[in-house]
PDB file of C-alpha atoms and ligand atoms in Angstrom:
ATOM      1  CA  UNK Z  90      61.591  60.917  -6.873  1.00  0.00           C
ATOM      2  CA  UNK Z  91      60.474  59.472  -9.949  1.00  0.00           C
ATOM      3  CA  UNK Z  92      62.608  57.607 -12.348  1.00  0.00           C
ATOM      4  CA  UNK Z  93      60.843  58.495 -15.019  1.00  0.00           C
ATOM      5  CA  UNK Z  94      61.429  61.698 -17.170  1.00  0.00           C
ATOM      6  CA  UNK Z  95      58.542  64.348 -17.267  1.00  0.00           C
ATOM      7  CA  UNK Z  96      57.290  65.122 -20.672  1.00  0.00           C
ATOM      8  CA  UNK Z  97      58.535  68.444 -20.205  1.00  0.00           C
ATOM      9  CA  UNK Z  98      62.372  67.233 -20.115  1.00  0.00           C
ATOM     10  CA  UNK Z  99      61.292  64.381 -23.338  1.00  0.00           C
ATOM     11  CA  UNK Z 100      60.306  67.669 -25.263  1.00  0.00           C
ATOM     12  CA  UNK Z 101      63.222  69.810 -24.222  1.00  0.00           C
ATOM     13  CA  UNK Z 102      65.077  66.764 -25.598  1.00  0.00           C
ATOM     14  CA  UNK Z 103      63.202  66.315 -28.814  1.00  0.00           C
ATOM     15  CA  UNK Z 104      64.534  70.173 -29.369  1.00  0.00           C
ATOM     16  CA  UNK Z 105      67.782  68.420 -29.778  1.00  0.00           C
ATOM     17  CA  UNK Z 106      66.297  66.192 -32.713  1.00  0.00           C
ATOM     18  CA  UNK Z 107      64.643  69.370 -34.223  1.00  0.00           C
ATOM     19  CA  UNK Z 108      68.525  70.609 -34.174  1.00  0.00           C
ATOM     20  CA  UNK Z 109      70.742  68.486 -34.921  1.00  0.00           C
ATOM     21  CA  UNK Z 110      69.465  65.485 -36.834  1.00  0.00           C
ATOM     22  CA  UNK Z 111      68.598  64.600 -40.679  1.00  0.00           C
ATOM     23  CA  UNK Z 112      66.767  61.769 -41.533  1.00  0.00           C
ATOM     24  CA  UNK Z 113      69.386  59.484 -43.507  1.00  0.00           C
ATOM     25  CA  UNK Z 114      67.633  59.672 -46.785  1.00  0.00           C
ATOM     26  CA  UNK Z 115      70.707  57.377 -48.121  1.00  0.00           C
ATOM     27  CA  UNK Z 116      69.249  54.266 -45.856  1.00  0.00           C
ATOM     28  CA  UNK Z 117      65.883  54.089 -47.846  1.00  0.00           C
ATOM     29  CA  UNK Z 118      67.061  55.357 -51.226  1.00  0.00           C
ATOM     30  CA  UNK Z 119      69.842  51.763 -50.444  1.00  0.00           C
ATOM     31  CA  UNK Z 120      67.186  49.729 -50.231  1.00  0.00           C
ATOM     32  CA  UNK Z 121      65.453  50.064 -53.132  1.00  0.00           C
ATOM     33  CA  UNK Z 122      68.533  50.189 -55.272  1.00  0.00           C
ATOM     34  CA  UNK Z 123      69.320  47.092 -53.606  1.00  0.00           C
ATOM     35  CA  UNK Z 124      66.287  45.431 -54.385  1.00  0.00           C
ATOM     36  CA  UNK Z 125      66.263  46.409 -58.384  1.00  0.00           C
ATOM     37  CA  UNK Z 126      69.645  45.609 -58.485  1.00  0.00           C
ATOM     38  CA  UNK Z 127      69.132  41.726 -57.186  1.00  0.00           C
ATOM     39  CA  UNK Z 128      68.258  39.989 -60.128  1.00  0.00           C
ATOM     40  CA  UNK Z 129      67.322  36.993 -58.056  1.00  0.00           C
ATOM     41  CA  UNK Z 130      64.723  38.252 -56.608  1.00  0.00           C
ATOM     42  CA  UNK Z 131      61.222  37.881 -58.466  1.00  0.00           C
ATOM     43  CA  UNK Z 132      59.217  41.205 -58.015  1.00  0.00           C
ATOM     44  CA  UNK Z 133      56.774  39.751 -55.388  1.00  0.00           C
ATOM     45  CA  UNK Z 134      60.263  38.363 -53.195  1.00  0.00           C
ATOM     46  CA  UNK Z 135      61.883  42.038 -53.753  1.00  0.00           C
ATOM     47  CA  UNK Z 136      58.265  43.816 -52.564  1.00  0.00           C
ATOM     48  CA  UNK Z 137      58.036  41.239 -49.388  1.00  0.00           C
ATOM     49  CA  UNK Z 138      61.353  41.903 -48.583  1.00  0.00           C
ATOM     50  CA  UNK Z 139      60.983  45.751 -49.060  1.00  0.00           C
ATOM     51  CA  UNK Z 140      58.011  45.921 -46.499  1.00  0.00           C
ATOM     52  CA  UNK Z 141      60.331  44.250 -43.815  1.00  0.00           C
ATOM     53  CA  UNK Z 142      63.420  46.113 -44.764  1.00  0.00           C
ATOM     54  CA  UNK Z 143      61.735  49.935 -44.747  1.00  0.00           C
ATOM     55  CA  UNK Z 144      60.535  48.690 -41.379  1.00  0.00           C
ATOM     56  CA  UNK Z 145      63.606  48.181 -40.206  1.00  0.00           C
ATOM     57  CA  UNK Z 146      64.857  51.420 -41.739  1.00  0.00           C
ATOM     58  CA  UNK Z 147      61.915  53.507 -39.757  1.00  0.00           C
ATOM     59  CA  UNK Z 148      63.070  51.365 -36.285  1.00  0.00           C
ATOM     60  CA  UNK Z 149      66.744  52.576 -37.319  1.00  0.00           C
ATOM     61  CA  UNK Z 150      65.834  56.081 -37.515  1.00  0.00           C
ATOM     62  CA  UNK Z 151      63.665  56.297 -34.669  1.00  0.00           C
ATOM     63  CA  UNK Z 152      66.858  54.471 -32.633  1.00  0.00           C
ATOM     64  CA  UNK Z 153      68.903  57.486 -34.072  1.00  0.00           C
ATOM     65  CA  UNK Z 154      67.013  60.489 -33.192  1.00  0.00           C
ATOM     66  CA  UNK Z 155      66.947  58.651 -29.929  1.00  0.00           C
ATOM     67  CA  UNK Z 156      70.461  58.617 -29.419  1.00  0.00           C
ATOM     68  CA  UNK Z 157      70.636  61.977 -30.628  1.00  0.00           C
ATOM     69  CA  UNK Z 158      68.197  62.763 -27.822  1.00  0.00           C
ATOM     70  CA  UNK Z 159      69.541  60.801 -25.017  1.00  0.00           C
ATOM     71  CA  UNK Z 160      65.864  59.054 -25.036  1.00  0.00           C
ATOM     72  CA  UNK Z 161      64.829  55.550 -23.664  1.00  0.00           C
ATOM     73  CA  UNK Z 162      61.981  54.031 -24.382  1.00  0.00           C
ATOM     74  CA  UNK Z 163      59.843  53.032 -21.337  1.00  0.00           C
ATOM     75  CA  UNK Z 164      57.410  50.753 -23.513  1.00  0.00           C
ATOM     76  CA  UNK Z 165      57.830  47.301 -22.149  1.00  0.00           C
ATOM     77  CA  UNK Z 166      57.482  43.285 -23.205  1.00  0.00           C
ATOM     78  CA  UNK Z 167      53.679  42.716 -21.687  1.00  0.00           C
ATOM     79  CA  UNK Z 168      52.278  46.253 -21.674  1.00  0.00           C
ATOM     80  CA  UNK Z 169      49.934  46.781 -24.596  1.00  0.00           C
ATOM     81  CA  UNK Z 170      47.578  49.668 -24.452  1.00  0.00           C
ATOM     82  CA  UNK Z 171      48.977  51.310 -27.473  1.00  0.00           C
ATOM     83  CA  UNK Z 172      47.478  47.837 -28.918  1.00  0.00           C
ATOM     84  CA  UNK Z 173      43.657  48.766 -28.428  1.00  0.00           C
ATOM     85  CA  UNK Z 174      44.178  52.096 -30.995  1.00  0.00           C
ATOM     86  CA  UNK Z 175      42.742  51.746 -34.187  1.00  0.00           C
ATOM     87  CA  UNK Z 176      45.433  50.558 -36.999  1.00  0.00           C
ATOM     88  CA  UNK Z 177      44.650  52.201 -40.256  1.00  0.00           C
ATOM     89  CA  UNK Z 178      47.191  50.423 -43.079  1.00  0.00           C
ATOM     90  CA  UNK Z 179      47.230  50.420 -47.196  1.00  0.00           C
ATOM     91  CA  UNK Z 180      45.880  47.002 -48.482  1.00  0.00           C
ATOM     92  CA  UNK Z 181      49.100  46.442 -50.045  1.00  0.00           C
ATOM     93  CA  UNK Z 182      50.873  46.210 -46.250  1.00  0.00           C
ATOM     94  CA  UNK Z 183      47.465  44.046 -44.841  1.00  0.00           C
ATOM     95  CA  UNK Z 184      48.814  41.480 -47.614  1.00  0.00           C
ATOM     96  CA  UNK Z 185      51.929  41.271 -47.305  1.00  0.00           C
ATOM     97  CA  UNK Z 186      51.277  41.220 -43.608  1.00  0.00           C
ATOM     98  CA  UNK Z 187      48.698  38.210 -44.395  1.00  0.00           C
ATOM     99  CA  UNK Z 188      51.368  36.899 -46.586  1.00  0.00           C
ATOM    100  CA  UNK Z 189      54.034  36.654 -43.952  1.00  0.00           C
ATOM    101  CA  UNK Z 190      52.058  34.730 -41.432  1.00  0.00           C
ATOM    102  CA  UNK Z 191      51.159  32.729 -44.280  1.00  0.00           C
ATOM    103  CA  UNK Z 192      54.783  31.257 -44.807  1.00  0.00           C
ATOM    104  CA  UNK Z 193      55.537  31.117 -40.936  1.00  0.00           C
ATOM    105  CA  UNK Z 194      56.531  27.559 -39.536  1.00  0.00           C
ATOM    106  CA  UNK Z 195      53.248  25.940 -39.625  1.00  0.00           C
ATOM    107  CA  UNK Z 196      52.870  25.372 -35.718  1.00  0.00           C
ATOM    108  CA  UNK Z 197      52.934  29.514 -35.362  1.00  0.00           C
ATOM    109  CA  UNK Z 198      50.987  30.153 -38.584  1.00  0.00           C
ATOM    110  CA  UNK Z 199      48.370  27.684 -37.238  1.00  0.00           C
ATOM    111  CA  UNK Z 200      48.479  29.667 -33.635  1.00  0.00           C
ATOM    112  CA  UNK Z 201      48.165  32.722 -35.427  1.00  0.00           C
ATOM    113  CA  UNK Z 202      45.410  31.708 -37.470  1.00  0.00           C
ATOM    114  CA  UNK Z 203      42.986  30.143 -34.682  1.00  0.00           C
ATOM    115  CA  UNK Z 204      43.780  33.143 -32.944  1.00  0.00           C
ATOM    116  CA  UNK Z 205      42.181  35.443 -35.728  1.00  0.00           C
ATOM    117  CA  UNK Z 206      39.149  33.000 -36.085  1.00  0.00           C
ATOM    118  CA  UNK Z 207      38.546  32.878 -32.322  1.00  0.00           C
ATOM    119  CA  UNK Z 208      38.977  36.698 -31.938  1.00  0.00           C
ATOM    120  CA  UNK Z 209      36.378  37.409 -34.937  1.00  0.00           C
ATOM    121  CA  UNK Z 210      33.830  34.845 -33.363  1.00  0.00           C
ATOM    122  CA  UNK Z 211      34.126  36.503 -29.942  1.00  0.00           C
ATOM    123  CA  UNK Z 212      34.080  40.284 -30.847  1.00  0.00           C
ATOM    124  CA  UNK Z 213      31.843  40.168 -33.954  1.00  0.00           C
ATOM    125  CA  UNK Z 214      29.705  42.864 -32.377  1.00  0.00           C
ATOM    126  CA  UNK Z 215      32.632  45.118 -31.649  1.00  0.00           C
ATOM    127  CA  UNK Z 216      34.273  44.636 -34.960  1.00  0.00           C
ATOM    128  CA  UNK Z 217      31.165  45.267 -36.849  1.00  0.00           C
ATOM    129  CA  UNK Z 218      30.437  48.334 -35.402  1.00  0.00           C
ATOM    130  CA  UNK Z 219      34.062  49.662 -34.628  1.00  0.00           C
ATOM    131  CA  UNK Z 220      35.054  48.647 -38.503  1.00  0.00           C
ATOM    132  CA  UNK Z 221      32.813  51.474 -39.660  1.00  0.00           C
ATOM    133  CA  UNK Z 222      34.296  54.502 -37.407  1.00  0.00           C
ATOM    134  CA  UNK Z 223      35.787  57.259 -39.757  1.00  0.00           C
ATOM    135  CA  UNK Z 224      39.373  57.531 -38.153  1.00  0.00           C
ATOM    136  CA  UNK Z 225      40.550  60.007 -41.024  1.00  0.00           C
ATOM    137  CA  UNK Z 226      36.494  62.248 -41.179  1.00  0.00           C
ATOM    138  CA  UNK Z 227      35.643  62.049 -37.699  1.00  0.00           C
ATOM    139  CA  UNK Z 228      38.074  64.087 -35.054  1.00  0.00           C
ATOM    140  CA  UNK Z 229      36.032  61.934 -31.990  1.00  0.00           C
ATOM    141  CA  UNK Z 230      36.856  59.021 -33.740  1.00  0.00           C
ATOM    142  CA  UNK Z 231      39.980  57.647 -32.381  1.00  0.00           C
ATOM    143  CA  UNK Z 232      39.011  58.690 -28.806  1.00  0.00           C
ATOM    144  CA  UNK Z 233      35.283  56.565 -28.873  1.00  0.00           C
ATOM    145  CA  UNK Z 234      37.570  53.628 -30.189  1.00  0.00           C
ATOM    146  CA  UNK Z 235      39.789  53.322 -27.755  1.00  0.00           C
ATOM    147  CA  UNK Z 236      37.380  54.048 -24.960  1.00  0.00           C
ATOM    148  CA  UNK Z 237      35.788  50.506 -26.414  1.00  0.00           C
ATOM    149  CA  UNK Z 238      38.390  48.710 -25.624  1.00  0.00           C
ATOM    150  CA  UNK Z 239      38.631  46.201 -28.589  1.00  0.00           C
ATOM    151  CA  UNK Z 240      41.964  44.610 -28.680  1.00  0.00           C
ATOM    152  CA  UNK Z 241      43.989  44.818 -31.873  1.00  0.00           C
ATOM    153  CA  UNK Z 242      43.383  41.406 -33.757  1.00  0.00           C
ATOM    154  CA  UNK Z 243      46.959  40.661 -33.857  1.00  0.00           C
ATOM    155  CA  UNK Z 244      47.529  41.083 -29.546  1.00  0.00           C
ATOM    156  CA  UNK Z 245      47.389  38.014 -27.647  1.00  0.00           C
ATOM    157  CA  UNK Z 246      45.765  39.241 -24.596  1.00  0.00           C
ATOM    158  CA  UNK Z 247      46.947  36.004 -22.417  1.00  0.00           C
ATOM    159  CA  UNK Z 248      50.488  37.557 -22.885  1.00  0.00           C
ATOM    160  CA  UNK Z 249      49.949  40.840 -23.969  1.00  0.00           C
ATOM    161  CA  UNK Z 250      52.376  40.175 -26.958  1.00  0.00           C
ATOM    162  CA  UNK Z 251      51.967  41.092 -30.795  1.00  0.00           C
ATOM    163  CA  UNK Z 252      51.752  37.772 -32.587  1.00  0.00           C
ATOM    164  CA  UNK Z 253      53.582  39.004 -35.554  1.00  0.00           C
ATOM    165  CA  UNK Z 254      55.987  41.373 -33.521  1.00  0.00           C
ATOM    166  CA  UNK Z 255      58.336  41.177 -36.733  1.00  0.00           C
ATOM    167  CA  UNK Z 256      56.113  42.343 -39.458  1.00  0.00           C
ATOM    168  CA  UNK Z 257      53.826  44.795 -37.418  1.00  0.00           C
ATOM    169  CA  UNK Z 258      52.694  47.482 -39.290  1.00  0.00           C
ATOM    170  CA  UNK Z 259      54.573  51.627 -39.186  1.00  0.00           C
ATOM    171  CA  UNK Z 260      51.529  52.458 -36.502  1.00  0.00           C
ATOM    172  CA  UNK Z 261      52.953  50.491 -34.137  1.00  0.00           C
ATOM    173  CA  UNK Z 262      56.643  51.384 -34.479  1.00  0.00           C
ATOM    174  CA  UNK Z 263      56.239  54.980 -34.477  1.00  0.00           C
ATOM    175  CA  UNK Z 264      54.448  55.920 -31.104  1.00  0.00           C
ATOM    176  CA  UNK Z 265      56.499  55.697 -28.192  1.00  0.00           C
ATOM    177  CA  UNK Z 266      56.712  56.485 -24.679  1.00  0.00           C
ATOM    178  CA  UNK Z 267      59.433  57.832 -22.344  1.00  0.00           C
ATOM    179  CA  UNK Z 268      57.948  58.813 -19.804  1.00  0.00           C
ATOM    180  CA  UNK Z 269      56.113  56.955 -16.886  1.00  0.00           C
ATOM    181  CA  UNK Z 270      54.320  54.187 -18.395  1.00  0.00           C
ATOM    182  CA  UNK Z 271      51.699  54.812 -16.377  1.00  0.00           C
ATOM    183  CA  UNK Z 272      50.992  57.728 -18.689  1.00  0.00           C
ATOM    184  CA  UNK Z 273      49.240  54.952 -21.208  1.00  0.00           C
ATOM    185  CA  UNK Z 274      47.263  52.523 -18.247  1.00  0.00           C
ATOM    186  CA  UNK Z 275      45.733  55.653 -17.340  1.00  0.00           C
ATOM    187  CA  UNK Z 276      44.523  57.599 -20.090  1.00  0.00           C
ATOM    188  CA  UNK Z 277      42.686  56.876 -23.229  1.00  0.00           C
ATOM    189  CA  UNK Z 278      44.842  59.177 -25.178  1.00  0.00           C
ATOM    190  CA  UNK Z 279      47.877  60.196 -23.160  1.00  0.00           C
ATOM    191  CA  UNK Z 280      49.683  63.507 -23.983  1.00  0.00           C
ATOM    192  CA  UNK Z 281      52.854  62.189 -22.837  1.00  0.00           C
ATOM    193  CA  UNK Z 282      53.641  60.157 -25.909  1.00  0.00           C
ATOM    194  CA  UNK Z 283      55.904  60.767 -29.339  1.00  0.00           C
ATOM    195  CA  UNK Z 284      54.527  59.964 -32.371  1.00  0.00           C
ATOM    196  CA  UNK Z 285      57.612  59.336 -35.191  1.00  0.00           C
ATOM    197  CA  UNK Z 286      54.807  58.890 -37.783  1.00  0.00           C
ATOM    198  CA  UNK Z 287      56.438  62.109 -39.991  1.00  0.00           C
ATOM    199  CA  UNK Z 288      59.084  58.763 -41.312  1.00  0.00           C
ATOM    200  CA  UNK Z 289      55.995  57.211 -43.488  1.00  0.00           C
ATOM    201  CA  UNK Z 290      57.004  59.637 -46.207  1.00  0.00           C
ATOM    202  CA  UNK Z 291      60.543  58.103 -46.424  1.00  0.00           C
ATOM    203  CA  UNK Z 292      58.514  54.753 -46.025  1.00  0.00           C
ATOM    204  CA  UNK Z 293      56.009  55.104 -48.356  1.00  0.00           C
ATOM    205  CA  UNK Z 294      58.198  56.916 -50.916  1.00  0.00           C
ATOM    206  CA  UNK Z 295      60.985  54.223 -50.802  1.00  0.00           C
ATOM    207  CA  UNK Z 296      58.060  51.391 -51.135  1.00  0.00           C
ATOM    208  CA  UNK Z 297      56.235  54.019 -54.088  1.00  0.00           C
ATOM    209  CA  UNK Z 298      59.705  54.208 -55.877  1.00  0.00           C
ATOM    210  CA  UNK Z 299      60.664  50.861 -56.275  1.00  0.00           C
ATOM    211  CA  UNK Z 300      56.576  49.911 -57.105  1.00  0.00           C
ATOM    212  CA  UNK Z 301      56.766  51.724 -59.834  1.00  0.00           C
ATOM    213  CA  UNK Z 302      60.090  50.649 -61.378  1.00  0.00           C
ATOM    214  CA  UNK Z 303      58.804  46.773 -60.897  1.00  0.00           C
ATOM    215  CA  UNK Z 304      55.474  47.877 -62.357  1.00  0.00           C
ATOM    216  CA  UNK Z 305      57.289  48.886 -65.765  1.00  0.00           C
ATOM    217  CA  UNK Z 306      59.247  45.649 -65.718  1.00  0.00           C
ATOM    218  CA  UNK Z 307      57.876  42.901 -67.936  1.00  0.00           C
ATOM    219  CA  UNK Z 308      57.198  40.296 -64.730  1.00  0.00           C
ATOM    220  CA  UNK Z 309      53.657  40.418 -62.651  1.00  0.00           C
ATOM    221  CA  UNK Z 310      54.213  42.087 -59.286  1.00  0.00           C
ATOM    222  CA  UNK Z 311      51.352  40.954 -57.622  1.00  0.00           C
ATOM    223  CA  UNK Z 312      50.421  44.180 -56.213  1.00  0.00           C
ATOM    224  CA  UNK Z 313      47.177  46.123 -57.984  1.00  0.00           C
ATOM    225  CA  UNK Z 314      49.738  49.735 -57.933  1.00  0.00           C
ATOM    226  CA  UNK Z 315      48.949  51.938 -57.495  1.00  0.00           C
ATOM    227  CA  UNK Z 316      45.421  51.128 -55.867  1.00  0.00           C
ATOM    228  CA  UNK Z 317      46.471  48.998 -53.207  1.00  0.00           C
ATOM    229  CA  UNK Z 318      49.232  51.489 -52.198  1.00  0.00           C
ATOM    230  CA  UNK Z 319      45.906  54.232 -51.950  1.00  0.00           C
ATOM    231  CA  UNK Z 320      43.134  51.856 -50.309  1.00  0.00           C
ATOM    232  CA  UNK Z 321      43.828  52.209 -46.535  1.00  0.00           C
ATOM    233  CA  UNK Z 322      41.578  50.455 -44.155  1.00  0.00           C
ATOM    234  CA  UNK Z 323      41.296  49.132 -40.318  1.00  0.00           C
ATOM    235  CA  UNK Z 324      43.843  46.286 -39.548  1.00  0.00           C
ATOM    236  CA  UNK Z 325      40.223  44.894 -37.768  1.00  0.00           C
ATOM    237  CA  UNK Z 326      38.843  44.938 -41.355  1.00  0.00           C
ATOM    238  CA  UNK Z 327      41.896  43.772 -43.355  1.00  0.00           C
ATOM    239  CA  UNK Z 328      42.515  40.905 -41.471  1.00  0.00           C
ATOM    240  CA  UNK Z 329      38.677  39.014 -41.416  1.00  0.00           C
ATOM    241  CA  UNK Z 330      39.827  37.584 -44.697  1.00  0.00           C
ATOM    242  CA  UNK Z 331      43.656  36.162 -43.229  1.00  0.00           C
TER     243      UNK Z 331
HETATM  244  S1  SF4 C 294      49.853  44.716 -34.973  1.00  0.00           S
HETATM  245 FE1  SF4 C 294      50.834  43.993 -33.082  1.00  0.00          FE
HETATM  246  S2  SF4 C 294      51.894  45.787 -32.237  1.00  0.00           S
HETATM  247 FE2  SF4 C 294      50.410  46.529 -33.739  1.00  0.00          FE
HETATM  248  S3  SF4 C 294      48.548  47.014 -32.575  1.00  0.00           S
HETATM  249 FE3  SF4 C 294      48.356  44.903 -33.334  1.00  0.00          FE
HETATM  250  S4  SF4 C 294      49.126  43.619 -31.656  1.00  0.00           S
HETATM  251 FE4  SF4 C 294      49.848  45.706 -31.279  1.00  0.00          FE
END
């Protein structure tokens, strides 16, 4: 017998989640009250530390509607084929993403950095042509990219880790498996996945709200708002300029 769920059981479960739990508006609302309210902060510190903290609040409510389901993740350290799907984020999150591995110690930032350079040299091809696919237009899209196999620029494929696990972007915190992990090694686009990517409204309208409060402040918030919140792009594209 399997220890593994079935999908079947994982949706009876997410009925339960359907039923009986609220997304706790309160936990992103917090945030940004915090973050207007800290006077300490300049506006570029309170938008850095928003991007890591709504995170966090998406990874919190995800945990939640698991608990309310009685679901386990079966994603594990080392397996990364969720890692070769195309990552479409706003140019606002591809800087601050750039940003964070920019103040990391400088033995990891340097890792991180060769990394990119090395992975651009070796899959130029891929990334040229792969950078142009129209994930939003084009229903085929996200199928013929992952059927490429192009690794995500961020996954070291020695270790089959994300080498910015901490600020990865929404994309990767909101598809999960719970069933056999097998599920992913052998299909392109496995049905037996959950996709929690409904929580980038609270995201996005936590990050929009407190944008637009530091916007009509009197201090630079180093953020072209609203067009960087609107330009979205390939993580593969975003990322040839670390
Ligand atoms: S950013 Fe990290 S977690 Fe997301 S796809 Fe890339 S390697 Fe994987």
């Amino acid at each position: 017998m399997s220890r593994y769920i079935s999908y079947e059981e994982v949706l009876r479960r997410c009925q339960r989640i359907n039923q009986q739990y609220q997304i706790n508006q309160d936990r992103f609302d917090q945030i940004v009250d915090y973050l207007v309210d800290t006077p300490r902060l300049s506006n570029e510190e309170k938008i850095h530390q928003a991007f890591q903290l709504l995170l966090q609040a998406v990874n919190e409510e995800i945990a939640g509607m698991e608990a309310t389901a009685d679901l386990q993740p079966t994603c594990q350290m080392g397996c990364a084929f969720c890692c070769y799907f195309p990552i479409v984020i706003t140019k606002m999150e591809a800087d601050l993403m750039k940003q964070a591995i920019n103040q990391m110690p400088a033995d990891r930032k340097t890792f991180i950095k060769r990394h990119i350079a090395d992975y651009y040299h070796r899959y130029q091809d891929q990334v040229d042509s792969l950078g142009n696919v129209d994930i939003a237009g084009d229903p085929e899209a996200k199928l013929s990219y992952k059927k490429a196999n192009l690794p995500c620029v961020l996954l070291n494929t020695e270790t089959n880790t994300c080498l910015a696990y901490e600020f990865r972007p929404l994309p990767c915190r909101t598809y999960v498996n719970y069933t056999d992990p097998k599920a992913c090694e052998e299909n392109h686009m496995p049905k037996e996945t959950i996709s929690y990517d409904f929580l980038y409204q609270e995201y996005m309208g936590a990050f929009n709200e407190l944008l637009q409060v530091l916007y009509d402040s009197d201090e630079q918030i180093g953020v072209n708002y609203p067009d960087d919140v609107y330009q979205e792009d390939l993580l593969i594209n975003w990322l040839k300029e670390a």
